[in-house]
Tab-separated table of C-alpha atoms in Angstrom:
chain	number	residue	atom	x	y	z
A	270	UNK	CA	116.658	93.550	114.259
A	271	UNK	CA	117.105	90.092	112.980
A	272	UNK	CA	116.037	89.247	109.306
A	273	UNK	CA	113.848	86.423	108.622
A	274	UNK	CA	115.816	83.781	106.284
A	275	UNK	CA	113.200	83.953	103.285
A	276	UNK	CA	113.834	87.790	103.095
A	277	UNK	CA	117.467	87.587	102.763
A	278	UNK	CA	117.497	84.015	100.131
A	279	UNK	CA	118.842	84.746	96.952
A	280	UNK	CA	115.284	85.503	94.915
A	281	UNK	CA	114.840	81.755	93.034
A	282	UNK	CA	115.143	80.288	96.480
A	283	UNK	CA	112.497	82.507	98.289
A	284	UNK	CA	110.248	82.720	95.463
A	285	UNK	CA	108.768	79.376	94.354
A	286	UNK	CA	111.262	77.552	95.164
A	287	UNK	CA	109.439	73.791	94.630
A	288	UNK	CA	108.459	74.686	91.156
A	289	UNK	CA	110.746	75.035	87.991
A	290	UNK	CA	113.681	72.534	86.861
A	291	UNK	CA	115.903	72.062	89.729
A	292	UNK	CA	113.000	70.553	91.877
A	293	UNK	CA	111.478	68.552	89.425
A	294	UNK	CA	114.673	66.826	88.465
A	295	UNK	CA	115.603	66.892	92.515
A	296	UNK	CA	111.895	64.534	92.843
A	297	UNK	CA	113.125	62.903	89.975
A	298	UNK	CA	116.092	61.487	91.574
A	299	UNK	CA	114.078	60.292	94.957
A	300	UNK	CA	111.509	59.027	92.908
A	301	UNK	CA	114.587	56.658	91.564
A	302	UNK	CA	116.175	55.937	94.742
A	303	UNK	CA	112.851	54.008	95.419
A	304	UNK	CA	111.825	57.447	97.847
A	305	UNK	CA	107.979	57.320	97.043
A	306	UNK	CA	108.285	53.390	97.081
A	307	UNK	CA	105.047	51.842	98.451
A	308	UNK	CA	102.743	54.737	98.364
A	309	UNK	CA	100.709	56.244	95.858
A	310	UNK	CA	100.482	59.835	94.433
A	311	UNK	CA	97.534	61.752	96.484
A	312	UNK	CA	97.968	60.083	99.552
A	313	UNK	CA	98.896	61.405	103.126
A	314	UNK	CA	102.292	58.918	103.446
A	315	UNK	CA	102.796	60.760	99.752
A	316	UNK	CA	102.130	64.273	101.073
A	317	UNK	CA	103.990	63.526	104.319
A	318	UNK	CA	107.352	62.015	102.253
A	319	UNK	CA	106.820	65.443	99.721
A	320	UNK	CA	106.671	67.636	102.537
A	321	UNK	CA	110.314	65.870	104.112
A	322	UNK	CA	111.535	66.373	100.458
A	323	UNK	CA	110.899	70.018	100.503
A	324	UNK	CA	112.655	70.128	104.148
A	325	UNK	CA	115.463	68.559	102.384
A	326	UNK	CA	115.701	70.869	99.188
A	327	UNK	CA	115.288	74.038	100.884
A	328	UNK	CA	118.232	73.255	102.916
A	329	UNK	CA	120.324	72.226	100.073
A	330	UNK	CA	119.476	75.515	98.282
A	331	UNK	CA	120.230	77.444	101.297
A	332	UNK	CA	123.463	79.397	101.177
A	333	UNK	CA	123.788	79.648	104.630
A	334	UNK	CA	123.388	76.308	106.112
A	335	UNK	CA	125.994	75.172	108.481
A	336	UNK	CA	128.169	78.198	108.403
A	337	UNK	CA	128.929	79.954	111.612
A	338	UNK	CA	128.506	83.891	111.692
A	339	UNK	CA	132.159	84.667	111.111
A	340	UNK	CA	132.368	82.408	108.380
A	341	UNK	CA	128.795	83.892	106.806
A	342	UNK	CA	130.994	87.716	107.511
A	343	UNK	CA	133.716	85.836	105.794
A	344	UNK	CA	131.545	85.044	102.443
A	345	UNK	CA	130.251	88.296	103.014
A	346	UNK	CA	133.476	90.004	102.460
A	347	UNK	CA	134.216	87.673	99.504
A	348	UNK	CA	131.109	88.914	97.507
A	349	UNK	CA	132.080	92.995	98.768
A	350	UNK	CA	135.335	92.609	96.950
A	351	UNK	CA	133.424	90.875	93.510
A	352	UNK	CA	131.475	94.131	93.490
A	353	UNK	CA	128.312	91.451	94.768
A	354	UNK	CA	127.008	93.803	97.284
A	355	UNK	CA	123.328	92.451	97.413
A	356	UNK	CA	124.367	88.902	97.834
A	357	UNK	CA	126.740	90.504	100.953
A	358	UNK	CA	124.364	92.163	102.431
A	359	UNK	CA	122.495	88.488	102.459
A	360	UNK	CA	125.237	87.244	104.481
A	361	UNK	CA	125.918	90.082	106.862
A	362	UNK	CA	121.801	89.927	107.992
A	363	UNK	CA	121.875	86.515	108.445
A	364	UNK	CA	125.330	86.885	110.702
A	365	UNK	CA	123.397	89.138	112.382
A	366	UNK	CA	120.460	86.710	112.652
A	367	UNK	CA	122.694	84.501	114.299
A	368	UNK	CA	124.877	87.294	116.540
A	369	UNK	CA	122.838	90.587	116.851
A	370	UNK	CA	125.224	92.356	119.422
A	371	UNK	CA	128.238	91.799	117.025
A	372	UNK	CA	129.118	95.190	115.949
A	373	UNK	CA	131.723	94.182	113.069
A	374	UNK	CA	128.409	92.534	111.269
A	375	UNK	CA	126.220	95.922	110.946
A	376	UNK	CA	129.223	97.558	110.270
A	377	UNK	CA	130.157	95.858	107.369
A	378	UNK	CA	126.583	95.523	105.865
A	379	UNK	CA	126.481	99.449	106.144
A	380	UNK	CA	129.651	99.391	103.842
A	381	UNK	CA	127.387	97.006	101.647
A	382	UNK	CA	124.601	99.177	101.755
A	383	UNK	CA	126.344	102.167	100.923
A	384	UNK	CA	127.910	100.180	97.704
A	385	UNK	CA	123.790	100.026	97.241
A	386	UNK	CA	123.143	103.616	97.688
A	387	UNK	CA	120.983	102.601	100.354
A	388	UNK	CA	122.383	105.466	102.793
A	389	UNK	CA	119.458	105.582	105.336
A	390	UNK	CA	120.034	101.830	106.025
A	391	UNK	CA	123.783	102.288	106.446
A	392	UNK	CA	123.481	105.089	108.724
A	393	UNK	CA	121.150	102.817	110.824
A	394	UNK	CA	123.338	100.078	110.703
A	395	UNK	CA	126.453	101.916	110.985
A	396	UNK	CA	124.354	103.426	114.713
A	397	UNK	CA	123.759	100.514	115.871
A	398	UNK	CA	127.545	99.631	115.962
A	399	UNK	CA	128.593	102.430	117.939
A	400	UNK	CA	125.938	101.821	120.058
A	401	UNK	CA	127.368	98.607	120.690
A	402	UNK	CA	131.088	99.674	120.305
A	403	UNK	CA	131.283	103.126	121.312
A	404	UNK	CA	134.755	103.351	120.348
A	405	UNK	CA	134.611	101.885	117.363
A	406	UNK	CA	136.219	104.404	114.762
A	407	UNK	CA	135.521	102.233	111.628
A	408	UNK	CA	131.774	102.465	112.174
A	409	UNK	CA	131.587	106.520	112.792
A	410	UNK	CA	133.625	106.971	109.810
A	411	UNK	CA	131.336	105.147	107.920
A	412	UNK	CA	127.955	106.902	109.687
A	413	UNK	CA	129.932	109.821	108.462
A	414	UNK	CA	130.336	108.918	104.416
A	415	UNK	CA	125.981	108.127	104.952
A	416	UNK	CA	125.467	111.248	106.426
A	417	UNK	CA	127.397	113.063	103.436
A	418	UNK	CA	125.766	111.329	100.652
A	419	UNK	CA	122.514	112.177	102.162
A	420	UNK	CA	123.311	115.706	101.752
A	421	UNK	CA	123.252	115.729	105.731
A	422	UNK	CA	125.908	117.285	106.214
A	423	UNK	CA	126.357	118.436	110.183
A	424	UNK	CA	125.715	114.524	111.416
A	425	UNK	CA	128.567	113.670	108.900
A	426	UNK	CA	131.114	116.582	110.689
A	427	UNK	CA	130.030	114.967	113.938
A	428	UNK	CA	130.597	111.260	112.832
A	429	UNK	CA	133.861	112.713	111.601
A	430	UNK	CA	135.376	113.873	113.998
A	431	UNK	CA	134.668	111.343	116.967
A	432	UNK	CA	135.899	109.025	114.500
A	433	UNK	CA	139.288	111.208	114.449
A	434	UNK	CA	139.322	112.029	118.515
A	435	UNK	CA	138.985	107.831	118.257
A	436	UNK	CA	141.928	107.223	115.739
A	437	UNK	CA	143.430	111.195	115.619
A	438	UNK	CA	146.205	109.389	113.461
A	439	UNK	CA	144.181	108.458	110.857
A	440	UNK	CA	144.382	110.662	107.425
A	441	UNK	CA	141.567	109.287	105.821
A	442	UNK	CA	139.061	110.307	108.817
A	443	UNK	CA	140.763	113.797	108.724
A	444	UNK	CA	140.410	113.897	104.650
A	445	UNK	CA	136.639	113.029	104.929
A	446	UNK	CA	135.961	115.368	108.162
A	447	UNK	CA	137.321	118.581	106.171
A	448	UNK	CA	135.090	117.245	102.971
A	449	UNK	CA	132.375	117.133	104.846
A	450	UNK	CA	132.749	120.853	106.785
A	451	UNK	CA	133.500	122.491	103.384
A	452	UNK	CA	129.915	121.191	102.073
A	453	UNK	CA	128.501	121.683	105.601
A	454	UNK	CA	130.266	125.775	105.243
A	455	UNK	CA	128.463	125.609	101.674
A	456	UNK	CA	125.052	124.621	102.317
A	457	UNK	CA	123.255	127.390	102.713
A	458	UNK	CA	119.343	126.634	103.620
A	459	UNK	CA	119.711	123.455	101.222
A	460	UNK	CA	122.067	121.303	99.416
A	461	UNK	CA	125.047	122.580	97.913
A	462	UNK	CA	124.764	124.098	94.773
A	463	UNK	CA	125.419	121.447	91.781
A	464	UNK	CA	124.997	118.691	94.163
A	465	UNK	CA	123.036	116.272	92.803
A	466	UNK	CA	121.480	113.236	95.028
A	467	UNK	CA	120.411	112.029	91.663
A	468	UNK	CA	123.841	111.764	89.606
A	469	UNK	CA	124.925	108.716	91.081
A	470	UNK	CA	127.981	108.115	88.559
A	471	UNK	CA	129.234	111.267	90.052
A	472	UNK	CA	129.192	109.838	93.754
A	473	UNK	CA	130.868	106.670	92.857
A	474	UNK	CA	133.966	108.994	91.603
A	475	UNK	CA	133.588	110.716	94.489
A	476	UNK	CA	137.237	110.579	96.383
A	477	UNK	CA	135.873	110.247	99.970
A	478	UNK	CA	133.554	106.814	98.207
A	479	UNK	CA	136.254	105.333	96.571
A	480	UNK	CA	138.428	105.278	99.669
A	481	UNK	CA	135.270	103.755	101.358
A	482	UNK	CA	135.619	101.111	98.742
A	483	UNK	CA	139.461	100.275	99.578
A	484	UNK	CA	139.181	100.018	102.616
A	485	UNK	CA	135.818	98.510	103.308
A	486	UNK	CA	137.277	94.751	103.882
A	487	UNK	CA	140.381	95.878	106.179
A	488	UNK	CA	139.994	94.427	109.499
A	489	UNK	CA	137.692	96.256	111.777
């Protein structure tokens, strides 16, 4: 589903935005350029030209004006590899906004929210691509490394392995598919023993995450 612009603005811009420095001094510099010339503070022509003013400054604040959706995937990838995955995740939803059948776009904010720890949304996004690329390996692998950090471990085996019947080359896909049936052959009426949804330090050393990680920006 698309994502409404305000939701997905950098914090400062969605939350009073006209109030604090950067607007005062932006109505400072109007006010010189002669903007409010020839009307007087409290009056409609003075609301009117203040509203027009706030058209103006929410667009300059607006980190997504004017760029096309593979462009706003492009500065999306930029802020994955800074290790800025909340400010990607931004861009991805409002590439989405602007293309909602492109499966690339939920792909990659999956890998985003995963970075987050946000599994439920990746495996949601990471559906929704293979619903709209059913052949798309990238995206089942990645429904797969979800699936496994939510300690749900048969979907990940079956994300797993169509993503190796898709790319039955692919090492990494085999790597992760025999992680995940070894904790899928250990969970026994619960969560493997010592596995602990909670120790996130732990996950992030995980192999089958860091591999995520390198490979997150190769080309789809």
């Amino acid at each position: 589903s698309s994502v409404k612009l305000l939701e997905i603005w950098p914090k400062e811009v969605a939350e009073n935005q006209f109030e604090g420095e950067k607007w005062n001094e932006f109505i400072e510099v109007l006010t010189t350029k002669g903007y409010f010339k020839g009307c007087e503070e409290g009056s409609e022509e003075y609301a009117a030209r203040t509203e027009r003013a706030k058209t103006k400054f929410a667009a300059r604040s607006n980190p997504y004006e004017g760029l096309t959706p593979e462009q706003l995937k492009g500065k999306g990838n930029d802020m994955m590899t800074k290790g800025q995955h909340k400010t990607a995740v931004g861009y991805y939803s409002k590439a989405i906004e602007m293309e909602p059948d492109n499966a690339v776009f939920y792909c990659n904010r999956a890998a985003a929210y995963t970075h987050l720890n946000q599994f439920k949304e990746a495996v949601r996004d990471c559906e929704k691509a293979t619903q709209l690329r059913p052949d798309y390996s990238k995206a089942y692998s990645r429904l797969g490394l979800a699936h496994f950090y939510l300690n749900d471990f048969v979907p990940a085996v079956v994300a797993f392995k169509e993503a190796c019947e898709l790319e039955p080359e692919n090492e990494t896909y085999k790597k992760d598919l025999a992680a995940a049936e070894s904790k899928k052959a250990s969970a026994v009426g619960g969560p493997p023993a010592g596995f602990d949804m909670g120790a996130i330090s732990s996950m992030m050393s995980n192999p089958q995450f860091q591999q995520m990680a390198q490979n997150v920006m190769q080309n789809p």
